[in-house]
PDB file of C-alpha atoms in Angstrom:
ATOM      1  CA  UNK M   1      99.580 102.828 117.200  1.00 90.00           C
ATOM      2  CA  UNK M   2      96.538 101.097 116.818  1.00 94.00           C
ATOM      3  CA  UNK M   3      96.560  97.567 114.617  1.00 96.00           C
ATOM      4  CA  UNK M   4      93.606  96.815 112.334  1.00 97.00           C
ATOM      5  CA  UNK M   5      92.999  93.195 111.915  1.00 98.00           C
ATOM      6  CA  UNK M   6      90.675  92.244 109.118  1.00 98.00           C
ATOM      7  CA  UNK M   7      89.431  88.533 108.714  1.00 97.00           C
ATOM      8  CA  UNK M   8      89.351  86.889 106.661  1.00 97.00           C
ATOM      9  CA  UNK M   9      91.568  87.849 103.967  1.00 97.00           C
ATOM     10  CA  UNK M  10      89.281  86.860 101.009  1.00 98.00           C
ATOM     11  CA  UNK M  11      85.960  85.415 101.202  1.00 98.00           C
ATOM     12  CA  UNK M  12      84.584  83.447  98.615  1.00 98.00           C
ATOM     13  CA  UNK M  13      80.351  83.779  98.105  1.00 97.00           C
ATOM     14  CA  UNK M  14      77.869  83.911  95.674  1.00 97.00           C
ATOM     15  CA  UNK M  15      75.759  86.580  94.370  1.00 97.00           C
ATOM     16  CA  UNK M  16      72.248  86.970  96.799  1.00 97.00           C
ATOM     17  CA  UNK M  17      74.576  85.237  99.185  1.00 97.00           C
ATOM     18  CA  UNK M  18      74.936  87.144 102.947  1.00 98.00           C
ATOM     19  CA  UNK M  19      79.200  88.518 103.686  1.00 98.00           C
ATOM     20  CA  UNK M  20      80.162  89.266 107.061  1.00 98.00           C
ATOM     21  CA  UNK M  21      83.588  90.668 107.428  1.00 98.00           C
ATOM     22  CA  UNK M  22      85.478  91.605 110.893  1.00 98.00           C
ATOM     23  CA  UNK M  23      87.768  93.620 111.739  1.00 98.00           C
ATOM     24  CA  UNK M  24      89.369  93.935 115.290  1.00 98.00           C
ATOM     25  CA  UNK M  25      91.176  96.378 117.217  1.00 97.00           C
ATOM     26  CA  UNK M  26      94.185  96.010 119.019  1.00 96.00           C
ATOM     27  CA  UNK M  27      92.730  98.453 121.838  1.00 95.00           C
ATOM     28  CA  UNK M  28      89.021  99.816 121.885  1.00 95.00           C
ATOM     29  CA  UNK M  29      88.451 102.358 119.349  1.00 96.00           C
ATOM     30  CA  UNK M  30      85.255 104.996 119.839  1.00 95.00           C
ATOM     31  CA  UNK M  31      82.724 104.440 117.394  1.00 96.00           C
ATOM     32  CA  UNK M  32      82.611 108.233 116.242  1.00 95.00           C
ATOM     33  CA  UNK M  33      86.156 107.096 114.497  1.00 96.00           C
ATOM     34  CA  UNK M  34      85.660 103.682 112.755  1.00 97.00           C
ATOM     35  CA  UNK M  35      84.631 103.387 109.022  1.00 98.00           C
ATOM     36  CA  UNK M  36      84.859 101.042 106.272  1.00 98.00           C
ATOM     37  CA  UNK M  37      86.013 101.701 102.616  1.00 98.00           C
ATOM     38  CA  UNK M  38      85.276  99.661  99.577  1.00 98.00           C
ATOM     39  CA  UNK M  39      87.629  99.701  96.678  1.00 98.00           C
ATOM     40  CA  UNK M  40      87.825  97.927  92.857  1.00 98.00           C
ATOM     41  CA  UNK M  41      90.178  97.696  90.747  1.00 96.00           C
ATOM     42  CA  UNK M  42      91.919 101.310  89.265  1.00 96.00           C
ATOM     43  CA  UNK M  43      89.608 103.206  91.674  1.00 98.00           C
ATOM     44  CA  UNK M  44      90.018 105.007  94.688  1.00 98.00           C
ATOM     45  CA  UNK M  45      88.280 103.798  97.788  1.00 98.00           C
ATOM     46  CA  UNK M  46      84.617 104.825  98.447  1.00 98.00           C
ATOM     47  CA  UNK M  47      83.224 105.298 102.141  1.00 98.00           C
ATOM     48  CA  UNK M  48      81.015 102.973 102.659  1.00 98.00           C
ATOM     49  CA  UNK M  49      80.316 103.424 106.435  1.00 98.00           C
ATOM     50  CA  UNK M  50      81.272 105.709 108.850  1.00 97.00           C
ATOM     51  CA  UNK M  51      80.535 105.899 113.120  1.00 96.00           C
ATOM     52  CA  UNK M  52      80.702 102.273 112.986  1.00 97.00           C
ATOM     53  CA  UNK M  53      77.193 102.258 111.716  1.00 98.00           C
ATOM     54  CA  UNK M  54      76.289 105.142 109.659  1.00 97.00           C
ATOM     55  CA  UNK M  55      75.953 104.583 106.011  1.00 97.00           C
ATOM     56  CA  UNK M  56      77.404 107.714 103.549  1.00 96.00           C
ATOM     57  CA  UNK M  57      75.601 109.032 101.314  1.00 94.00           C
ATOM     58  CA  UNK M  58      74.127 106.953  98.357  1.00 96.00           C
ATOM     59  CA  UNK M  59      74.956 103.572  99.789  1.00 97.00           C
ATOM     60  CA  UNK M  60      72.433 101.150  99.845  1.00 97.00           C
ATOM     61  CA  UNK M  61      70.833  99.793 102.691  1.00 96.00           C
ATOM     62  CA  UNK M  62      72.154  95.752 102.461  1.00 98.00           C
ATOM     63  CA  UNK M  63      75.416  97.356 104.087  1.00 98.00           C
ATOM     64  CA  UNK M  64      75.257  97.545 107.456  1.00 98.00           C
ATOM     65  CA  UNK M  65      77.909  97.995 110.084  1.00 98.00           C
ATOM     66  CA  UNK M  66      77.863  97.337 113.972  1.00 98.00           C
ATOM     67  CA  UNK M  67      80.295  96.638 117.184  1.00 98.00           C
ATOM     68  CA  UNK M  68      82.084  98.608 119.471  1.00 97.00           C
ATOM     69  CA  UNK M  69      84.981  98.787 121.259  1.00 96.00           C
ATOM     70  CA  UNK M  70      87.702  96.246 119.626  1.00 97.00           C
ATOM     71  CA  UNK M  71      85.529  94.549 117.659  1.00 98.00           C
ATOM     72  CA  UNK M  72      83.344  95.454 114.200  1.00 98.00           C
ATOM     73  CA  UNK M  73      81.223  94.061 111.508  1.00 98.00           C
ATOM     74  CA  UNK M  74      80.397  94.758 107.964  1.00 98.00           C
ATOM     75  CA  UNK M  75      77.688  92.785 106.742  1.00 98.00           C
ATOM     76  CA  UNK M  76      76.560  92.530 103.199  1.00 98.00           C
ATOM     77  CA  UNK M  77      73.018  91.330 103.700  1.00 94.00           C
ATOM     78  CA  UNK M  78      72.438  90.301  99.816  1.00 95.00           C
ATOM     79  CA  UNK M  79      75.596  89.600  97.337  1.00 97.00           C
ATOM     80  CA  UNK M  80      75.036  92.228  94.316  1.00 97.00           C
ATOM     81  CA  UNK M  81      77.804  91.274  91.751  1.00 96.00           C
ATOM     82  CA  UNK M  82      78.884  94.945  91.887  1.00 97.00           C
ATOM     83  CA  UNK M  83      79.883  94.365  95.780  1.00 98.00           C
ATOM     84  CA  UNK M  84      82.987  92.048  94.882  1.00 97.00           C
ATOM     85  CA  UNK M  85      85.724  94.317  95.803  1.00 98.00           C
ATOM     86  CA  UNK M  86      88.264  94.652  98.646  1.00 98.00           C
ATOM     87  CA  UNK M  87      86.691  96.208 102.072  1.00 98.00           C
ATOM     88  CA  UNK M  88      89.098  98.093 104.455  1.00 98.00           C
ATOM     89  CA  UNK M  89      88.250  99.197 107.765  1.00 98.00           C
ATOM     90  CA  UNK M  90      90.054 102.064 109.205  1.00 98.00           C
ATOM     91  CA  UNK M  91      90.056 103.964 112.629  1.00 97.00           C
ATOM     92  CA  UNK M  92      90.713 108.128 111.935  1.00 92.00           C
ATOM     93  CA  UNK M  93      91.227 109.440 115.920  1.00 84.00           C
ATOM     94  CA  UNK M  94      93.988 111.742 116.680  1.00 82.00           C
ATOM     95  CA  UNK M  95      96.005 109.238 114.000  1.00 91.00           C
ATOM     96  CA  UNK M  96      95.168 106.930 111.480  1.00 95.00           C
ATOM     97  CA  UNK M  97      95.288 102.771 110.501  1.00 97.00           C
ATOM     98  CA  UNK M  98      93.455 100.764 108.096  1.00 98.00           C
ATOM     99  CA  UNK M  99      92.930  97.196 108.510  1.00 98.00           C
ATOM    100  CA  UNK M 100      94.843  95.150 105.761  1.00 98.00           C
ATOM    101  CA  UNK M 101      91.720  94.246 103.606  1.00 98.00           C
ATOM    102  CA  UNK M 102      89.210  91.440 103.005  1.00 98.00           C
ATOM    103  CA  UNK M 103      88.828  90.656  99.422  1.00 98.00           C
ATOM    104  CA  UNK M 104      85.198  90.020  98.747  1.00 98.00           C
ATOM    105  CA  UNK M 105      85.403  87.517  95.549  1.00 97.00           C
ATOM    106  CA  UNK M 106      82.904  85.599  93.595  1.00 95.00           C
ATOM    107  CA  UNK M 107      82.331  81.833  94.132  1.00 93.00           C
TER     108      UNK M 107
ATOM    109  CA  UNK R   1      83.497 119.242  96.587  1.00 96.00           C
ATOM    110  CA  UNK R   2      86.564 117.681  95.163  1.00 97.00           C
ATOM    111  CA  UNK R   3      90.652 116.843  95.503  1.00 98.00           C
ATOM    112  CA  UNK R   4      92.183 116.783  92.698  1.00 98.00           C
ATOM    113  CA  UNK R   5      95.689 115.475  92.310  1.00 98.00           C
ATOM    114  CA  UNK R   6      98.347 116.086  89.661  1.00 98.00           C
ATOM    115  CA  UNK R   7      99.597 113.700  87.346  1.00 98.00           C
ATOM    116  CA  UNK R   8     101.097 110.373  87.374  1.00 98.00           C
ATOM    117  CA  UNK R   9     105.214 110.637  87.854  1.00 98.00           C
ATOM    118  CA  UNK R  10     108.507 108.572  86.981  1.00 98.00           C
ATOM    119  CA  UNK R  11     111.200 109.364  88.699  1.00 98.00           C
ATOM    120  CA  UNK R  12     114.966 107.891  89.198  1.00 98.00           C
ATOM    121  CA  UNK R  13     116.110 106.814  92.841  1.00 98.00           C
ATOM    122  CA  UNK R  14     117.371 109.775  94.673  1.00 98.00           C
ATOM    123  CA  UNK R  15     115.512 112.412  92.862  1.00 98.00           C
ATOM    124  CA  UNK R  16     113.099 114.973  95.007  1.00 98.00           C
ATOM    125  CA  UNK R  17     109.474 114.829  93.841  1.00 98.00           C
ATOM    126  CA  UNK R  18     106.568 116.945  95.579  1.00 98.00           C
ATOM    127  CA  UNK R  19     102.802 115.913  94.250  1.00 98.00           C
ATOM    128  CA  UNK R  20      99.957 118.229  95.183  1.00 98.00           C
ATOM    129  CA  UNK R  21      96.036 117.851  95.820  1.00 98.00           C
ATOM    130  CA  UNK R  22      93.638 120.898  94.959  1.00 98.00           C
ATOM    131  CA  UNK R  23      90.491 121.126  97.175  1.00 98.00           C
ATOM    132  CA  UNK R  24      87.253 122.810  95.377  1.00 96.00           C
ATOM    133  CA  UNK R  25      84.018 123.120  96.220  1.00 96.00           C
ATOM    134  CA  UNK R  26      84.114 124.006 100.071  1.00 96.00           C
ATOM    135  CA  UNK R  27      86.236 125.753 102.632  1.00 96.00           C
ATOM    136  CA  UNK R  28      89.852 124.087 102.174  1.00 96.00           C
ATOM    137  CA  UNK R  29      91.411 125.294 105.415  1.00 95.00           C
ATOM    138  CA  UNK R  30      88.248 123.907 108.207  1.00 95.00           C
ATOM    139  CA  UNK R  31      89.067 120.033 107.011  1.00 96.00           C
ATOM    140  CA  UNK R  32      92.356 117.847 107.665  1.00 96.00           C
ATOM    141  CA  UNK R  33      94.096 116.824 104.640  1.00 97.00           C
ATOM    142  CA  UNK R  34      95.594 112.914 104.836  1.00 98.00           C
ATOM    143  CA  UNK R  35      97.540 111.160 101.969  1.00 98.00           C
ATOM    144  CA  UNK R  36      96.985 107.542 101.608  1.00 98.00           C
ATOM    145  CA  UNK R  37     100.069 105.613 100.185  1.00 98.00           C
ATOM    146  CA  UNK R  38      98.945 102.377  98.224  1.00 98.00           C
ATOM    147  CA  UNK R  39     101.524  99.832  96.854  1.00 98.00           C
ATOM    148  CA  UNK R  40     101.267  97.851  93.942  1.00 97.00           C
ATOM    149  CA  UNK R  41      98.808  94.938  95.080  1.00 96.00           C
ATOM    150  CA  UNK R  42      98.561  95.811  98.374  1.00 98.00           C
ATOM    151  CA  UNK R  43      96.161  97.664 101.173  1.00 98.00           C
ATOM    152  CA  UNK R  44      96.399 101.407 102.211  1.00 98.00           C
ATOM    153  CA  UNK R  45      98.554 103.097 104.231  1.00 98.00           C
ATOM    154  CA  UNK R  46      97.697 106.151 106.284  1.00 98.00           C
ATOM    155  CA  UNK R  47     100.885 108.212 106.086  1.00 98.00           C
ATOM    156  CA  UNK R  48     100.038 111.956 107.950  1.00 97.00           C
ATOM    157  CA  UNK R  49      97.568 114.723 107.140  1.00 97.00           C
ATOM    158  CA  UNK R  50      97.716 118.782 107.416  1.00 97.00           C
ATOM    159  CA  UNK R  51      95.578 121.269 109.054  1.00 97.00           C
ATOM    160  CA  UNK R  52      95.615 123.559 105.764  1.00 96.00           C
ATOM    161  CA  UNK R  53      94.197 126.383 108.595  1.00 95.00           C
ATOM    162  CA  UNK R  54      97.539 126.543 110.405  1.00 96.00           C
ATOM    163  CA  UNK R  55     100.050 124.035 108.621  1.00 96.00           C
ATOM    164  CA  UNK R  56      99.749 121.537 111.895  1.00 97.00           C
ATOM    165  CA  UNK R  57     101.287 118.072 110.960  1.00 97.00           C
ATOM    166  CA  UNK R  58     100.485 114.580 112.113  1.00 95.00           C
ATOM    167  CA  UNK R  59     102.864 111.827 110.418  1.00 97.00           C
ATOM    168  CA  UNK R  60     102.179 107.640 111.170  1.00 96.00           C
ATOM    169  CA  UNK R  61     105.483 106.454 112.412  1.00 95.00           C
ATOM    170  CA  UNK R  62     105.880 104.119 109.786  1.00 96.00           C
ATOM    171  CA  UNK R  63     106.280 107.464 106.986  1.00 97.00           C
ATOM    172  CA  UNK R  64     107.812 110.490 109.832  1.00 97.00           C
ATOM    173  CA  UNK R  65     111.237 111.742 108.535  1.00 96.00           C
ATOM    174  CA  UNK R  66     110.665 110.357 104.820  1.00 97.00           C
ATOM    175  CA  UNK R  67     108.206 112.087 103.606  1.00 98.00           C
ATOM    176  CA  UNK R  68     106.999 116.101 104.331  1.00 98.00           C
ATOM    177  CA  UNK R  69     103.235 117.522 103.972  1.00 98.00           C
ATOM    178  CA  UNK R  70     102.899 121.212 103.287  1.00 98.00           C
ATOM    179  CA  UNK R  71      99.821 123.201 102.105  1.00 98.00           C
ATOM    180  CA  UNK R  72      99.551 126.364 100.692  1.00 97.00           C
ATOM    181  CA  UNK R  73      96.075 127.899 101.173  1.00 95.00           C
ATOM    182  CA  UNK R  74      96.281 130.791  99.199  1.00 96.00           C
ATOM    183  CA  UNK R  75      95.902 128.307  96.451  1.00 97.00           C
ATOM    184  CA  UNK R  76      93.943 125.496  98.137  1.00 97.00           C
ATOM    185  CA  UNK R  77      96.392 122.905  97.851  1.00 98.00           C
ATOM    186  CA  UNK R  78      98.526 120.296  99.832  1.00 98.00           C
ATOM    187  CA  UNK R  79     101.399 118.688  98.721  1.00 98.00           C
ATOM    188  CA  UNK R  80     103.452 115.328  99.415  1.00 98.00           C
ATOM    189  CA  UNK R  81     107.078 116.113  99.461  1.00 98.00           C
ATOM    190  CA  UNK R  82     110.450 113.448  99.295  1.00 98.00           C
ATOM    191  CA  UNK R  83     113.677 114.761  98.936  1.00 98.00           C
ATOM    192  CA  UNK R  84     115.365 111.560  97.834  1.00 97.00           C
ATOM    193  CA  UNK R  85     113.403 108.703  96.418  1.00 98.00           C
ATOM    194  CA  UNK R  86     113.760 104.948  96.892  1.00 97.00           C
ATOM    195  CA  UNK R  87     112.134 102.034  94.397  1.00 97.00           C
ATOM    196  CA  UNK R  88     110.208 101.725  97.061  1.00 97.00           C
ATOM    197  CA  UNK R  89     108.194 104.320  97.037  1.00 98.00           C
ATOM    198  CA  UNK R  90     106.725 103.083  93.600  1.00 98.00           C
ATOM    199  CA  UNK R  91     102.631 103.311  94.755  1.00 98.00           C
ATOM    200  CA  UNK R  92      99.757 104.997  94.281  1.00 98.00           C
ATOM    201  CA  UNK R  93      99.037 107.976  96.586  1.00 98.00           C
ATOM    202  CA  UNK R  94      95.926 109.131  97.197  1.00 98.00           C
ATOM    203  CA  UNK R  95      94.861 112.612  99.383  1.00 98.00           C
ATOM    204  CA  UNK R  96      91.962 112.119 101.006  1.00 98.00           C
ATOM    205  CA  UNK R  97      89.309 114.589 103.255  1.00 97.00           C
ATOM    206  CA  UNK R  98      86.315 114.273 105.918  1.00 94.00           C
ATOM    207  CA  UNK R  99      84.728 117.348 104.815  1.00 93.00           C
ATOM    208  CA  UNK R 100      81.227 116.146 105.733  1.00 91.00           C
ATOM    209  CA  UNK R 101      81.964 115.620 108.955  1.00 86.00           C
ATOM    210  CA  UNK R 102      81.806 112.133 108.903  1.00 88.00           C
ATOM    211  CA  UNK R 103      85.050 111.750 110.950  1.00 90.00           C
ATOM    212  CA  UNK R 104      86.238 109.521 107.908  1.00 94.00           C
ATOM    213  CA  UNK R 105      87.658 110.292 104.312  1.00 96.00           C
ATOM    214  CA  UNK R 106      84.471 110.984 102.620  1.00 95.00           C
ATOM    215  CA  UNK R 107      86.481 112.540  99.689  1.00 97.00           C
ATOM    216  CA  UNK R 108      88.970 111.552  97.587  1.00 98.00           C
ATOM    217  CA  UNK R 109      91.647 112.855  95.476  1.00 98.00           C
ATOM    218  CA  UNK R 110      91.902 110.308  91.791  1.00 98.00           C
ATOM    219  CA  UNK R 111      95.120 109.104  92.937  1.00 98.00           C
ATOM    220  CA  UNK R 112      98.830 110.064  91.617  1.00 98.00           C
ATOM    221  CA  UNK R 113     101.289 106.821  90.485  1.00 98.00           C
ATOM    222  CA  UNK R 114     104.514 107.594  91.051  1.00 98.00           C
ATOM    223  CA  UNK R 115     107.251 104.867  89.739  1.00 98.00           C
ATOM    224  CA  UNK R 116     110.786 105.230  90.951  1.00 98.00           C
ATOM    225  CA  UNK R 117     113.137 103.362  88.291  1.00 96.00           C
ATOM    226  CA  UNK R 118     116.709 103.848  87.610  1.00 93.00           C
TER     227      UNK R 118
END
């Protein structure tokens, strides 16, 4: 099974402020199979990113992800105060893990 | 397109349970069904998904023998099946779908709480 290791575990930053959040792979994952999810509170997660790099559909463009193999990168280029939330990333292959969660909070 | 999931439960330790998720909007049996187990506070939890065209079954280790995921596609919906529940299982459980292609859960069900109290 494939581990999902997210750092860090909460980030503090201010609105207008620039997030980058990691998440590494225990063994190299394709591309094609690694997204990231953002959830608030009482809401099911939304896809944020999927292909390592592709944005779904009505996210904006200050999310951007990037990396391969056993190591990827959401970054948040400009702090909106609707982008504090908790960001999962998950790898979806022949099975399935999400990374534990970084918890995006306001400084 | 939507999954929509049936209503919260409460439940005593050792009862059965089965919750379900009803895909609309597109052809249920081409995408992979996956429920998503959430504890109180805590991150998600891939626990298996369904191939609603044939019934094929893929369960993490973490959730094989304690849980069972069935679909019937006559009516467009899969269910999340225990036989005997545990406080344990208290969580949210979301189903979840890639029906865009995306190779990632671009749809979600609204979640089901289920509480297990004696």
């Amino acid at each position: 099974e494939i581990v999902l290791t997210q750092s860090p575990g909460t980030l503090s930053l201010s609105p207008g402020e620039r997030a980058t959040l990691s998440c590494r792979a225990s063994q190299s994952v394709s591309t094609t199979y690694l997204a990231w999810y953002q959830q608030k509170p009482g809401q099911a997660p939304r896809l944020l990113i999927f292909g390592a790099s592709s944005r779904a559909t009505g996210i904006p463009d200050r999310f951007r992800g990037s990396g391969s193999g056993t190591d990827f990168t959401l970054t948040i280029s400009r702090l909106e105060p609707e982008d504090f939330a908790v960001y999962y990333c998950q790898q979806y292959g022949s099975s399935s893990t999400f990374g534990q969660g970084t918890r995006l909070e306001i400084k | 397109v939507q999954l929509v999931q049936s209503g919260a439960e409460v439940k005593k330790p050792g009862e059965s349970l089965r919750i379900s998720c009803k895909g609309s909007g597109y052809t249920f049996t081409t995408y992979w069904i996956s429920w998503v187990r959430q504890m109180p506070g805590k991150g998600l939890e891939w626990m298996g998904r369904i191939d609603p065209g044939d019934s094929y079954t893929n369960y993490s280790p973490s959730f094989q023998g304690h849980v069972t995921i069935s679909v019937d596609k006559s009516i467009s919906t899969a269910y999340l099946q225990w036989s005997s529940l545990k406080a344990s299982d208290t969580a949210m459980y979301y189903c979840a779908s890639d029906v865009f292609d995306s190779h990632a859960f671009d749809i979600w069900g609204q979640g089901t709480m289920v509480t297990v109290s004696p």
